Short mmCIF file of C-alpha atoms in Angstrom, two decimals:
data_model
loop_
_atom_site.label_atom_id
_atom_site.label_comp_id
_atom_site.label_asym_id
_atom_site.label_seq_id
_atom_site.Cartn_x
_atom_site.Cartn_y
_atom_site.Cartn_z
CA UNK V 18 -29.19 -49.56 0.96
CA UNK V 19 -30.60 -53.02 1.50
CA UNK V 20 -27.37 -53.91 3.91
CA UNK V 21 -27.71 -50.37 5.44
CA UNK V 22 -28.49 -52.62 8.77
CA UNK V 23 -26.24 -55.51 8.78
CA UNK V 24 -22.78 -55.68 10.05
CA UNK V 25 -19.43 -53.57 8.52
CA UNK V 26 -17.79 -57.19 9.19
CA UNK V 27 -20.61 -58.90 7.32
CA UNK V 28 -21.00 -56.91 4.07
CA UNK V 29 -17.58 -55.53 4.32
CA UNK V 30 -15.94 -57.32 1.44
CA UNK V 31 -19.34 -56.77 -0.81
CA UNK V 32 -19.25 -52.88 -0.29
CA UNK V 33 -15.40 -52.80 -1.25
CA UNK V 34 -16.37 -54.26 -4.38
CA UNK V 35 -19.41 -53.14 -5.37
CA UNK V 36 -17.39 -49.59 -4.99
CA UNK V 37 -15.27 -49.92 -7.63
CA UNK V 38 -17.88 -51.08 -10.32
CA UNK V 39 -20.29 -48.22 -8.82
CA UNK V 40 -21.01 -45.27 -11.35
CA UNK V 41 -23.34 -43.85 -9.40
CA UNK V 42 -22.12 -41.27 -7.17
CA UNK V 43 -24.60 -41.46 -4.48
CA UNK V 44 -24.38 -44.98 -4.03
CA UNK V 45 -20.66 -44.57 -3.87
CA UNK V 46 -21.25 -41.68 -0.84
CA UNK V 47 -23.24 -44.32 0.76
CA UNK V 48 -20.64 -47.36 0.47
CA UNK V 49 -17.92 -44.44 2.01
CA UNK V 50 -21.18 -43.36 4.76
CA UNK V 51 -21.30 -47.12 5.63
CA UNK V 52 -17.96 -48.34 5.86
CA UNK V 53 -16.96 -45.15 7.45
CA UNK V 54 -18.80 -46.89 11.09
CA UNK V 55 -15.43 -48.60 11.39
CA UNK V 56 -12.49 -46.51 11.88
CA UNK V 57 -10.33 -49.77 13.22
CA UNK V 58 -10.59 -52.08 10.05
CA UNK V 59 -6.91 -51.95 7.83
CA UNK V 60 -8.48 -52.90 5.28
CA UNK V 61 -11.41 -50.32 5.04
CA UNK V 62 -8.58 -47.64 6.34
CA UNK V 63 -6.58 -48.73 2.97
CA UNK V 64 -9.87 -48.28 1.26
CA UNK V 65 -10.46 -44.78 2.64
CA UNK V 66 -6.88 -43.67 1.75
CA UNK V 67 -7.91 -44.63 -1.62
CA UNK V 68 -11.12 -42.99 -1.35
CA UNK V 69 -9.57 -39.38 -0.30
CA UNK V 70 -7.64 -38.82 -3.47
CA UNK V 71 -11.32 -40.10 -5.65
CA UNK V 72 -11.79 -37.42 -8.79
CA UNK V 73 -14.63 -36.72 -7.34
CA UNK V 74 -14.88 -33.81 -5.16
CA UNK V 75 -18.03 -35.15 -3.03
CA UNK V 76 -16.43 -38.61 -2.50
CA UNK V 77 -13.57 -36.86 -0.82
CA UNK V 78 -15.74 -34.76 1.35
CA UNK V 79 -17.62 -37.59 2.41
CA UNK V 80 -14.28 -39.52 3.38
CA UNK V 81 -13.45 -35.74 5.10
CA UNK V 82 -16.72 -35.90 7.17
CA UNK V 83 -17.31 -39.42 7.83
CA UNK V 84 -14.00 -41.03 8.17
CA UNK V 85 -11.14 -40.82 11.19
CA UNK V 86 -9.02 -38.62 9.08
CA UNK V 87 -7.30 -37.04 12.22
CA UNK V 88 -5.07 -40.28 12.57
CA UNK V 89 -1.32 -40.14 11.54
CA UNK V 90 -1.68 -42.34 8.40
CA UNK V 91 -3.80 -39.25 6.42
CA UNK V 92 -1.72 -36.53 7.31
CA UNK V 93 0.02 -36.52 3.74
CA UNK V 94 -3.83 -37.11 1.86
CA UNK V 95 -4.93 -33.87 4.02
CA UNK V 96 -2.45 -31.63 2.82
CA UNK V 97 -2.97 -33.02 -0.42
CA UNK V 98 -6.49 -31.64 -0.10
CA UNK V 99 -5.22 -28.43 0.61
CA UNK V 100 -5.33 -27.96 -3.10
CA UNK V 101 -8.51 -29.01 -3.59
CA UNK V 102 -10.70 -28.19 -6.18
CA UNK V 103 -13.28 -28.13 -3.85
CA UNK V 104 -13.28 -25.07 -0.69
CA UNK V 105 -14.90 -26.98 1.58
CA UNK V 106 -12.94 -29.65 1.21
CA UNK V 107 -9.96 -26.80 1.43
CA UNK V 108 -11.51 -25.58 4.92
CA UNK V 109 -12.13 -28.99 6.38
CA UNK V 110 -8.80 -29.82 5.66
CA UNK V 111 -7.11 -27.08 7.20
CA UNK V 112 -8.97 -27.18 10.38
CA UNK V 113 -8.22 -30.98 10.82
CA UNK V 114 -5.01 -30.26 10.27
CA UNK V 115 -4.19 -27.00 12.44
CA UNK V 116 -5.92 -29.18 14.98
CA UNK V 117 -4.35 -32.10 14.65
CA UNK V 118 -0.80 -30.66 14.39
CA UNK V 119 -0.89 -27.42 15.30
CA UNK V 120 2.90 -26.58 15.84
CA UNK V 121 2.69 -26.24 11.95
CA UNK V 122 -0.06 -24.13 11.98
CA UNK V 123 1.83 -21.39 9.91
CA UNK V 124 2.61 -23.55 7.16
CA UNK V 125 -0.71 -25.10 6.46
CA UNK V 126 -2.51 -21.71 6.93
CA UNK V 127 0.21 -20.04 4.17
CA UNK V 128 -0.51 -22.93 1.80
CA UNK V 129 -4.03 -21.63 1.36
CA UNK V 130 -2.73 -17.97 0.21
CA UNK V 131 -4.61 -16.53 -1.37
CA UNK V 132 -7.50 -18.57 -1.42
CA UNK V 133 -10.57 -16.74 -0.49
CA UNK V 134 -13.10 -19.66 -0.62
CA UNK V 135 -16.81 -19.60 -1.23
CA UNK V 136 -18.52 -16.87 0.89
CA UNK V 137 -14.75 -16.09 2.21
CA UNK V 138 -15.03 -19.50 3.95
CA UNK V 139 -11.18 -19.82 3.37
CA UNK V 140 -10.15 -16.52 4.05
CA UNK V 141 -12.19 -16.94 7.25
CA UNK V 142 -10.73 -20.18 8.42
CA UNK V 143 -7.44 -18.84 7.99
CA UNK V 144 -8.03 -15.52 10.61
CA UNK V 145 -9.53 -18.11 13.14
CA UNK V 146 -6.98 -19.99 12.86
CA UNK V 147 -4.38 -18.02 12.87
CA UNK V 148 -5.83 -15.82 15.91
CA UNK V 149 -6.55 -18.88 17.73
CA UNK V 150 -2.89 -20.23 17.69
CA UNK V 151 -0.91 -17.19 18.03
CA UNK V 152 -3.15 -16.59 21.42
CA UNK V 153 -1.89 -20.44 22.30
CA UNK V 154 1.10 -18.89 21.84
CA UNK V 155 0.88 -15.60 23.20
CA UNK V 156 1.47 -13.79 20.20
CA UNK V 157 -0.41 -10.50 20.09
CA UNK V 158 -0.37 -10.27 16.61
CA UNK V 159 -3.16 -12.78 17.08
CA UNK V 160 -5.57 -9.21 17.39
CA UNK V 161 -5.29 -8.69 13.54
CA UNK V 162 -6.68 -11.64 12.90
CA UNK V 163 -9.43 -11.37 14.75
CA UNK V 164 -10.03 -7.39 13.64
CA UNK V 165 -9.85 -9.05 10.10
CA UNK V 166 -12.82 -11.67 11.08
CA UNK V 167 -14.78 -8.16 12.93
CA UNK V 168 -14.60 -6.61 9.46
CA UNK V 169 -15.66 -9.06 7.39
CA UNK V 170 -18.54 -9.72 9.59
CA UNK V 171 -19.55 -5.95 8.88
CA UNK V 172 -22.01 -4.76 6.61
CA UNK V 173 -19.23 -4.56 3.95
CA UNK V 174 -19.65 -7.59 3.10
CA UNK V 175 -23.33 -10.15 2.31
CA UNK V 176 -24.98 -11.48 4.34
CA UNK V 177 -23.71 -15.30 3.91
CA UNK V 178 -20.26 -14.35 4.36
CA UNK V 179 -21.23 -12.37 7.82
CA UNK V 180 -22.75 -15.07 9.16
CA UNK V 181 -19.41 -17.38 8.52
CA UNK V 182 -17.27 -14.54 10.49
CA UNK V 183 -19.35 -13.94 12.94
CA UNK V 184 -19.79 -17.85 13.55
CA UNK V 185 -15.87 -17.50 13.50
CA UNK V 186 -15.50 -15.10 16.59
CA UNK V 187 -18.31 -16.88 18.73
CA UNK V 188 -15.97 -19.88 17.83
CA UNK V 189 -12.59 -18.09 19.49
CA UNK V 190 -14.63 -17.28 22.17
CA UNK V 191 -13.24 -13.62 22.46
CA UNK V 192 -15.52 -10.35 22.69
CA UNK V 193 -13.49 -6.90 21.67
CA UNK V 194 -15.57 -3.92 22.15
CA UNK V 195 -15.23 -3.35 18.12
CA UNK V 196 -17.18 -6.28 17.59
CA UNK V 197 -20.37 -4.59 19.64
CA UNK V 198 -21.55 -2.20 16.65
CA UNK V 199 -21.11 -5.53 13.77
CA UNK V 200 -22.59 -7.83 15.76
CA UNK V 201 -25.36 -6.11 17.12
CA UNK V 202 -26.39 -4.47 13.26
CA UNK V 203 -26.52 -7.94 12.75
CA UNK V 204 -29.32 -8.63 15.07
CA UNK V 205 -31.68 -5.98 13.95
CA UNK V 206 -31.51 -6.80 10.49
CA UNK V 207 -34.31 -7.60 8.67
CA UNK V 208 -32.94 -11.30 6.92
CA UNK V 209 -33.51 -13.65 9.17
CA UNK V 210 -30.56 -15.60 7.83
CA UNK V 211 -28.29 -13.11 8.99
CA UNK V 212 -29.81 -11.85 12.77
CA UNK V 213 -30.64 -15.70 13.70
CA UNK V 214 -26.46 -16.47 13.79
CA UNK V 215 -26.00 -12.84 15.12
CA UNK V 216 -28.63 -13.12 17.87
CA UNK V 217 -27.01 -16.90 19.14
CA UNK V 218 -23.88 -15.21 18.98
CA UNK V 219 -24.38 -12.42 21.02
CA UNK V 220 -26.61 -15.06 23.65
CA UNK V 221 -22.97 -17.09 23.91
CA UNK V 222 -21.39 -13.65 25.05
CA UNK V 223 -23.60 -12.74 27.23
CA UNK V 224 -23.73 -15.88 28.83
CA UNK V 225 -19.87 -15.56 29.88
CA UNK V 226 -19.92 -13.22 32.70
CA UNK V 227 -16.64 -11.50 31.74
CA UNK V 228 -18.92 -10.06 28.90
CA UNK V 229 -22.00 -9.64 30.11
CA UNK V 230 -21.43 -5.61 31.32
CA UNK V 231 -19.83 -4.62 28.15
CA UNK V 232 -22.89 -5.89 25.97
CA UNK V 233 -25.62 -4.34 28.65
CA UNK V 234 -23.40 -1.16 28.53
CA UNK V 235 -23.98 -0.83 25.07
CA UNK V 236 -27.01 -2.43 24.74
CA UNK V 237 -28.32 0.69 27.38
CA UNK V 238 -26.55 3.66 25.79
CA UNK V 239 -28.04 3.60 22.06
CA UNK V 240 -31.05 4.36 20.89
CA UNK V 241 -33.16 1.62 19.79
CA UNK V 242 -36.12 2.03 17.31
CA UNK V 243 -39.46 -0.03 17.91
CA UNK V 244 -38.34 -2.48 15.49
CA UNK V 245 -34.99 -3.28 16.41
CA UNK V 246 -35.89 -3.14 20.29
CA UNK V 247 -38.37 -5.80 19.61
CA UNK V 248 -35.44 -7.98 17.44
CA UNK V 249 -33.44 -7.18 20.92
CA UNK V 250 -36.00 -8.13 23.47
CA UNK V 251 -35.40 -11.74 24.15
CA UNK V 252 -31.84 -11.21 25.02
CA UNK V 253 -32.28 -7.99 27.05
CA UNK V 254 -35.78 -7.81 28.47
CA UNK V 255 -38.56 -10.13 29.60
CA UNK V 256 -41.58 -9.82 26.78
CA UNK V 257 -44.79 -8.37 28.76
CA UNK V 258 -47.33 -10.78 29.39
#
């Protein structure tokens, strides 16, 4: 920590090597955290490639989160990673990836079959995804994808794993009518973890005016308790002064 302000060129060659002598994992996330502010360095880019295929799971995702992964040269460490032991290293992976090459979409999302991930956060990834190319593409099928992502964000499922779906469609960017009844039982519930994500969610909607009838349609013809009128107000009405 005590070179936390000098120079990458300065302590460069005494972070490499006080790496590989480290046992102490959280100094080793901070060698990774600190020579991560150079992306253009060979030499630290050797290091990282290293770095990505560490046995330990958190030394990879800090290389995943820190480090210019999206470059050429990791292409083969990121599919690699798609058989991680860790699932967010699984998700990160796969979204870099689908980004970053996204003509082989297809093949990275079936590589993750049937990988449901923590919370679904696999499973989840791969219906965003997937739904988000095949639009690129013009491929309808891209609609059971996102139904998929609607259902899981229903009540069927807890709350944690909601929130990641839901998160998920705001993401895509694409309201079906379907999604109305999920999202909005999100809003009224009584976790705050849950109706927080909901209630941003269905603020991004209505801020796109190609939405913002369908959610006042629906928003106007159901019946609203005291409660969950009150959960609704800030989106809907002005509060009475």
């Amino acid at each position: 920590y005590a070179m936390r302000d000098s120079s990458i060129e300065s302590k460069k060659d005494a972070l490499l090597k006080a790496f590989d002598r480290e046992e102490f994992l959280y100094s080793k996330l901070n060698i990774i955290n600190q020579l991560a502010k150079d992306s253009t360095d060979p030499e630290i880019e050797k290091f990282m490639l290293k770095a990505i295929k560490d046995k330990h799971h958190q030394v990879r995702r800090e290389v995943l989160q820190n480090y210019g992964v999206k470059r050429a040269s990791f292409k083969s460490s990121l599919i690699e990673v798609l058989k991680d032991t860790s699932y967010f290293n699984i998700k990160t992976a796969l979204e870099i990836l689908c980004k970053t090459d996204s003509n082989s979409f297809k093949t990275y999302t079936d590589m993750t079959r049937p990988l449901l991930g923590f919370n679904r956060n696999i499973e989840i990834t791969r219906h965003k995804i997937l739904a988000r190319e095949m639009k690129r593409l013009n491929d309808q099928n891209y609609n059971k994808h996102l139904d998929s992502l609607i259902f899981i964000a229903s009540k069927s499922f807890e709350f944690r794993t909601r929130v990641n779906a839901i998160e998920a469609i705001d993401e895509l960017g694409e309201l079906k009518a379907s999604f109305l009844p999920v999202l909005f039982d999100g809003c009224v519930s009584f976790n705050g973890r849950l109706n927080g994500p909901a209630k941003a969610t269905l603020k991004n909607f209505m801020s796109k005016a190609n939405y913002t009838s369908l959610i006042e349609d629906y928003y106007k013809n159901h019946a609203w308790d005291k409660y969950q009128r009150a959960k609704l107000m800030d989106a809907f009405e002005k509060p009475k002064k």
